[in-house]
CSV table of C-alpha atoms and ligand atoms in Angstrom, one decimal:
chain,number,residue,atom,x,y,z
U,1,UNK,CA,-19.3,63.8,61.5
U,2,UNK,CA,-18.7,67.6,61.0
U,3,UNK,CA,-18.1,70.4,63.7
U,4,UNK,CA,-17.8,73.8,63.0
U,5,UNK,CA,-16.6,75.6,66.1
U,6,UNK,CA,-17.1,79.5,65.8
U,7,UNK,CA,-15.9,79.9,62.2
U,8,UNK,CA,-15.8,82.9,60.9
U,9,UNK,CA,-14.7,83.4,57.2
U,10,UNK,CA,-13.7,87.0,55.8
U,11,UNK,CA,-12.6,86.9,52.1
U,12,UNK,CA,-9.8,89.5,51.1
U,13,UNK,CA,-12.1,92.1,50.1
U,14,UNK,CA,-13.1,92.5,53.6
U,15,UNK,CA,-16.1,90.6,53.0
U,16,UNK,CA,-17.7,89.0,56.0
U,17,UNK,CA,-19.1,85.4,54.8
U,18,UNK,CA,-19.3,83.9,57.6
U,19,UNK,CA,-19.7,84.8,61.6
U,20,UNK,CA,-19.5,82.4,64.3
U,21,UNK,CA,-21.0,80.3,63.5
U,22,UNK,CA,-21.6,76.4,65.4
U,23,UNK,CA,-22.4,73.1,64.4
U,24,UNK,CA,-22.4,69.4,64.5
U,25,UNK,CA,-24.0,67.4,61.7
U,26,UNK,CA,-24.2,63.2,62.7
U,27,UNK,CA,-23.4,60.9,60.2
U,28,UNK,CA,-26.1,59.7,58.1
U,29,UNK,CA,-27.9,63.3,58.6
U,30,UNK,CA,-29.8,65.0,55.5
U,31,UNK,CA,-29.9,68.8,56.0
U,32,UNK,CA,-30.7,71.8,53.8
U,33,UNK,CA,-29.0,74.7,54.3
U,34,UNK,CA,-31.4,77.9,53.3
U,35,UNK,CA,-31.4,81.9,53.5
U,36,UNK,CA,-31.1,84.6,51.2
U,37,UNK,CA,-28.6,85.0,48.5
U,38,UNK,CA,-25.4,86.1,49.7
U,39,UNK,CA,-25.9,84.7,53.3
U,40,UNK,CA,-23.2,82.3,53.6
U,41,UNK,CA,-24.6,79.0,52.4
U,42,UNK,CA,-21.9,77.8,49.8
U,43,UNK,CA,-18.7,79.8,52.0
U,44,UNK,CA,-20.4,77.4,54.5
U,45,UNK,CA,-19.9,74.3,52.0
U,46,UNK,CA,-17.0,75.5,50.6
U,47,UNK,CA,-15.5,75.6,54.1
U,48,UNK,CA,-16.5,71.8,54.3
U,49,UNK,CA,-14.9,70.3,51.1
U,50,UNK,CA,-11.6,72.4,51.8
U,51,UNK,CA,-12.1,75.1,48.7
U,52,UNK,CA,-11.7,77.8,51.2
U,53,UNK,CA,-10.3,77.8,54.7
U,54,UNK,CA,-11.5,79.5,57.7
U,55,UNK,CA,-10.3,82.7,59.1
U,56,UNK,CA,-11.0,81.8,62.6
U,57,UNK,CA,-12.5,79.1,64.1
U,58,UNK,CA,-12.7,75.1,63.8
U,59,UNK,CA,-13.8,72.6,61.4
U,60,UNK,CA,-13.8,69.4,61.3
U,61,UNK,CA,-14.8,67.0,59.2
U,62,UNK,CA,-14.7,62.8,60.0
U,63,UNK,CA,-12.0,63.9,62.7
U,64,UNK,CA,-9.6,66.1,60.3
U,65,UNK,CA,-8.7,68.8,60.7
U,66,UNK,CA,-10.1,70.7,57.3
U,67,UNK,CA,-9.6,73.9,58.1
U,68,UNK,CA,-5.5,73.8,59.2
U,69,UNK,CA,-5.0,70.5,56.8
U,70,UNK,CA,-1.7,69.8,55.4
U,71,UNK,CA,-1.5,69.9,51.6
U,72,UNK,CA,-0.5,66.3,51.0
U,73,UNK,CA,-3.6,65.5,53.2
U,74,UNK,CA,-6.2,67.4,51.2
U,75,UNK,CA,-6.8,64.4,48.7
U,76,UNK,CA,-7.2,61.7,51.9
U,77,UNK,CA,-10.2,64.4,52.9
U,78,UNK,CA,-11.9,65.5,49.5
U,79,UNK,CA,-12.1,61.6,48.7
U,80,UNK,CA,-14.3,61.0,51.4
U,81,UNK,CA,-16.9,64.1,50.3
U,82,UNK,CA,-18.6,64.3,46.9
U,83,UNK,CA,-19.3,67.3,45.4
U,84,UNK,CA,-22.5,68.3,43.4
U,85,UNK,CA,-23.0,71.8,41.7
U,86,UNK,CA,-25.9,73.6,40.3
U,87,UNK,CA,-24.5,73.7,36.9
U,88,UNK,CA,-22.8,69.8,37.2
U,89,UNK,CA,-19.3,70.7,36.0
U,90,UNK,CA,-19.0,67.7,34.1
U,91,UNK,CA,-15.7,67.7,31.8
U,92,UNK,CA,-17.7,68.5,27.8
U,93,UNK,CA,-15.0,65.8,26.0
U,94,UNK,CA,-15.3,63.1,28.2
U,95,UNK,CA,-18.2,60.6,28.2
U,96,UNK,CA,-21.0,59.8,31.1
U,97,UNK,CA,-18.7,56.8,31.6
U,98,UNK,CA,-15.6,59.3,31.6
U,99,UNK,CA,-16.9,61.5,34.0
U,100,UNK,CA,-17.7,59.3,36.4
U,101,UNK,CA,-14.4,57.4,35.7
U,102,UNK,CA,-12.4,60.1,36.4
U,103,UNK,CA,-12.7,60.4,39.7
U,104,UNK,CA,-11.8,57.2,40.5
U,105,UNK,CA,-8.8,58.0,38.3
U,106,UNK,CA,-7.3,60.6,40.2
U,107,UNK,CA,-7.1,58.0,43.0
U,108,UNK,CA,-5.3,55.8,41.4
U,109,UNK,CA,-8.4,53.2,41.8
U,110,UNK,CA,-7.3,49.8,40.0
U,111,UNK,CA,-8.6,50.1,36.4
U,112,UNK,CA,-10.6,46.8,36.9
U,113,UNK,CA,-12.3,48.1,39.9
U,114,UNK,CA,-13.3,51.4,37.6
U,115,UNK,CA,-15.2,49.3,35.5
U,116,UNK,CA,-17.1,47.3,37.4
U,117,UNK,CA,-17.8,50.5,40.0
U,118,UNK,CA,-19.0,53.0,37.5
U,119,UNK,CA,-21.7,50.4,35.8
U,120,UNK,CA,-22.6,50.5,39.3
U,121,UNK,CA,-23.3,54.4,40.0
U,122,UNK,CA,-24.4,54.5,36.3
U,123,UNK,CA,-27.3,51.7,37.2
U,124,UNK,CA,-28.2,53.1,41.0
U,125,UNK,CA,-28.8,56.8,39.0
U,126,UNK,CA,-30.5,55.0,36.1
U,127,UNK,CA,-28.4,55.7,33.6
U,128,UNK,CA,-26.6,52.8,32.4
U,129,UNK,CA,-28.1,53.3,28.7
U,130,UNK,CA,-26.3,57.1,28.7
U,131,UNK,CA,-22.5,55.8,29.3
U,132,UNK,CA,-20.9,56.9,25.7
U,133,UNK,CA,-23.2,59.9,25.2
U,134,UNK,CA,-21.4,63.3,25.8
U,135,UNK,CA,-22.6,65.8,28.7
U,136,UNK,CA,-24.0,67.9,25.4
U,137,UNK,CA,-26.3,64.9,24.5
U,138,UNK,CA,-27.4,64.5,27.8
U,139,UNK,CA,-30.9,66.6,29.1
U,140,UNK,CA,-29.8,69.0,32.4
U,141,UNK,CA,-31.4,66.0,34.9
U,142,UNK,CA,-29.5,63.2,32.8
U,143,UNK,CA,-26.6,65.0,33.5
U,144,UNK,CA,-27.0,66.2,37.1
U,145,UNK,CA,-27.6,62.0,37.3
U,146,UNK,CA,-23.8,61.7,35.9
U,147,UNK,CA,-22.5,64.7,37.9
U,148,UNK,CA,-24.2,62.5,41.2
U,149,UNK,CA,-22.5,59.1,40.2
U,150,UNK,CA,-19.7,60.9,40.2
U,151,UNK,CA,-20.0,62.3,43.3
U,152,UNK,CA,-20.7,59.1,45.1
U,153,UNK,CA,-18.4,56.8,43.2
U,154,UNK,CA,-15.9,56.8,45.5
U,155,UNK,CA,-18.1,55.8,48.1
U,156,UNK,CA,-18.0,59.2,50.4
U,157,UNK,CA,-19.5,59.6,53.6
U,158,UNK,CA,-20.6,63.3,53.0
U,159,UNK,CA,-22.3,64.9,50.2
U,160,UNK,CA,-22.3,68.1,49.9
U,161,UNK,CA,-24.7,69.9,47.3
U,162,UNK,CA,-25.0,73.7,46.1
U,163,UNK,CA,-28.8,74.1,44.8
U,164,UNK,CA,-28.5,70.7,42.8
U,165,UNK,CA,-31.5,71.5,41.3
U,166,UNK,CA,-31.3,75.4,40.6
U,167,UNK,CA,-31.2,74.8,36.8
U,168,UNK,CA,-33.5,72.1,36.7
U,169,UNK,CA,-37.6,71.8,36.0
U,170,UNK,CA,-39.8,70.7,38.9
U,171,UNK,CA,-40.2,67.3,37.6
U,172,UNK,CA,-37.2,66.5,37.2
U,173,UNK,CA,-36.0,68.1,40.6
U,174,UNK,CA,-38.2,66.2,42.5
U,175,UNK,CA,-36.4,62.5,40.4
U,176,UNK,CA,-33.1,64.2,42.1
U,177,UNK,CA,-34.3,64.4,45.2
U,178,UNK,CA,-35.3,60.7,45.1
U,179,UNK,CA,-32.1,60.2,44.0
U,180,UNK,CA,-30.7,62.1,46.9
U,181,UNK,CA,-32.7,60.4,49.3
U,182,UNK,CA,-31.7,57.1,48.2
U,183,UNK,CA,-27.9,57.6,48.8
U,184,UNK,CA,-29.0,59.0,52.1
U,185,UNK,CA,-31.0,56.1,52.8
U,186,UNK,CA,-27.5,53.8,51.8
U,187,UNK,CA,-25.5,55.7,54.5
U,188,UNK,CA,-24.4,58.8,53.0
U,189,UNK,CA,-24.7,62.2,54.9
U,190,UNK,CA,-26.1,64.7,52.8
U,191,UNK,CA,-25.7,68.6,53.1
U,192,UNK,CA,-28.2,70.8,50.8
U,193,UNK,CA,-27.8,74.0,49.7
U,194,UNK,CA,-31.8,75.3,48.3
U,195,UNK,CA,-34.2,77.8,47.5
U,196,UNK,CA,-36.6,75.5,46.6
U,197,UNK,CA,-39.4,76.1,49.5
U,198,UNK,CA,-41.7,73.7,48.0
U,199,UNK,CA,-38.9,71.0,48.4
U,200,UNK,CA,-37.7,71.5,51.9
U,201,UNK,CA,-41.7,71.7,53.0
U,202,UNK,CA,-42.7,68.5,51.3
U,203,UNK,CA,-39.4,66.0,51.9
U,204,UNK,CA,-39.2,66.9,55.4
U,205,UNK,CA,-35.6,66.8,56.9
U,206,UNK,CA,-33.3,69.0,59.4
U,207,UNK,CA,-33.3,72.3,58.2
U,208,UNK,CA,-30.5,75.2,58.9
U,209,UNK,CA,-31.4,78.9,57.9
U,210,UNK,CA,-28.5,81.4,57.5
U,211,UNK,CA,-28.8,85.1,57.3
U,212,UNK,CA,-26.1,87.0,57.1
U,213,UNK,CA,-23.5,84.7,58.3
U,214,UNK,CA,-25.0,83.2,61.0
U,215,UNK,CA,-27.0,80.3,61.7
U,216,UNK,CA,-30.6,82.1,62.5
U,217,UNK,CA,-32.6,78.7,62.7
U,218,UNK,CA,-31.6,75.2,63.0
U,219,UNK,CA,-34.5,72.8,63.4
U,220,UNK,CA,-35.3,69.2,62.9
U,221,UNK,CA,-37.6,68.5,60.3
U,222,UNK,CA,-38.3,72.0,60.1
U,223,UNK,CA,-40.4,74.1,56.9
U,224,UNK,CA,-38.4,76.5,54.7
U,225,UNK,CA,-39.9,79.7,56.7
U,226,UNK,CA,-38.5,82.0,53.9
U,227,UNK,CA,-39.9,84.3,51.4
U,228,UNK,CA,-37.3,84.2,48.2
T,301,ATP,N1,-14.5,84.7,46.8
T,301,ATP,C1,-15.2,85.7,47.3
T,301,ATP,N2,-14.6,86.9,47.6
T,301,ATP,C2,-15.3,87.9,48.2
T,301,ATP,N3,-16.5,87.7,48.6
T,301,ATP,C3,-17.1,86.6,48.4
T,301,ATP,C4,-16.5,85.5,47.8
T,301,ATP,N4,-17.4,84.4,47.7
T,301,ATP,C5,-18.5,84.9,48.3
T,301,ATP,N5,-18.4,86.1,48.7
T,301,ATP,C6,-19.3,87.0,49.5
T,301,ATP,O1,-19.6,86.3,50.7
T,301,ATP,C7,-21.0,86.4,51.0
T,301,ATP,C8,-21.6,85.0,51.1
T,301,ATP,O2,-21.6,84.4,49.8
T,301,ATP,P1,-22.1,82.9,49.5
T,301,ATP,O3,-21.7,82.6,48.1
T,301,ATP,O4,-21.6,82.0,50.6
T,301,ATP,O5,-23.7,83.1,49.7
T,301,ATP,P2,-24.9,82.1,49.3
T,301,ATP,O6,-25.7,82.0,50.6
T,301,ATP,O7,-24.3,80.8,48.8
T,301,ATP,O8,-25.7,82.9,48.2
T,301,ATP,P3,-26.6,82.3,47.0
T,301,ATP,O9,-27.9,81.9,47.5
T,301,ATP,O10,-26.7,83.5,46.1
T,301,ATP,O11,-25.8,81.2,46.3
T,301,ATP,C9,-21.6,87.2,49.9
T,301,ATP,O12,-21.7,88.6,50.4
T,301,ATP,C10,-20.7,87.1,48.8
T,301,ATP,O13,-20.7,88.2,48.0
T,302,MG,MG1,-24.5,79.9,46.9
């Protein structure tokens, strides 16, 4: 479960990201988060997988503490949230397999266990053909496939998503979002950052608008209500 408590987040140049605002996503919840550019949506994010902190207020997320978390804590709390950006950040010299492998690396995961978990992800994102290629040989969907087995292959219980599917072609959006669906279906809770209207009005789930740093609408199974 996360809980923001009136956070507010101010950057250093004075910037106000984020004001007061409230919430409590459930486990096993799907939400997108929309609003205009510049209206708080990856601050919001960021704020949940511990890439920023809050200036006042309080967040928690699966009962820690995120926003006053102790260093050597961090890696207990980002293992439990996958990450999945617009542009999928996948490392250019390492292989699908590599990618995905990685993470599990950085956790010391038993090298056995690596093996037999990323065939895994690389067969639930359909994908298992793609393991040697290179991100380069890989179309943008193939490799916002890799960049969500990655995310999910240390089994987390949040994902959190900035506009997976900004850089991508409808078609292949909507394949994501059946992707996305099905980890959500498994047991994952999934947090969405979009401007895809035609998205959030057709796969219908809780919806949270932001404007200006605060949460203007928060509705279940809501429509995108926007003009972008
Ligand atoms: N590191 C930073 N330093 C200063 N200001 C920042 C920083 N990151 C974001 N901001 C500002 O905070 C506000 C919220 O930005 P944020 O990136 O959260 O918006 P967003 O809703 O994700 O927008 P978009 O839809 O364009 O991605 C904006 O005014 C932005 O310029
Ligand atoms: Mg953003």
């Amino acid at each position: 479960m996360i809980e923001m408590q009136d956070i507010w987040k101010t950057y250093a140049d004075g910037t106000h990201a984020l004001r007061g605002v409230s919430v409590r996503i459930d486990r096993n919840e799907f939400v997108y988060l929309v609003g205009p550019s510049g209206a708080g949506k990856s601050t919001f994010m960021k704020l949940i997988y511990r890439e920023e902190v809050p200036t006042k207020g309080q967040i928690s997320v699966n009962g820690f503490n995120v926003g006053r978390l102790k260093q050597r804590k961090i890696p207990y709390v980002r293992r439990n949230i996958g990450v999945v950006f617009q542009d999928f950040r996948l490392l250019p010299n390492l292989t699908a397999f590599e990618n995905i492998a990685f993470a599990m690396e950085v956790i010391e995961a038993p090298r056995k266990l690596i093996k037999r978990r990323v065939s895994e992800v690389l067969d639930l994102v359909g994908l298992k053909s793609k393991a040697n290629s290179l991100p380069a040989q890989l179309s943008g969907g193939e490799q916002q496939r890799i960049s969500i087995a990655r995310a999910i292959v240390n089994n987390p219980s949040v994902i959190v998503a900035d506009e997976p599917t900004g850089n991508l072609d409808p078609e292949t959006s909507w394949g994501i979002m059946n992707l996305l669906e099905e980890i959500n279906f498994r047991g994952t809770t999934i947090i969405m950052a979009t401007h895809n209207k035609e998205i959030v009005n057709t796969i219908r789930k809780r919806v949270i608008a932001i404007e200006g740093g605060q949460i203007v609408r928060d509705q279940v199974r809501g429509d995108y209500g926007y003009d972008i």
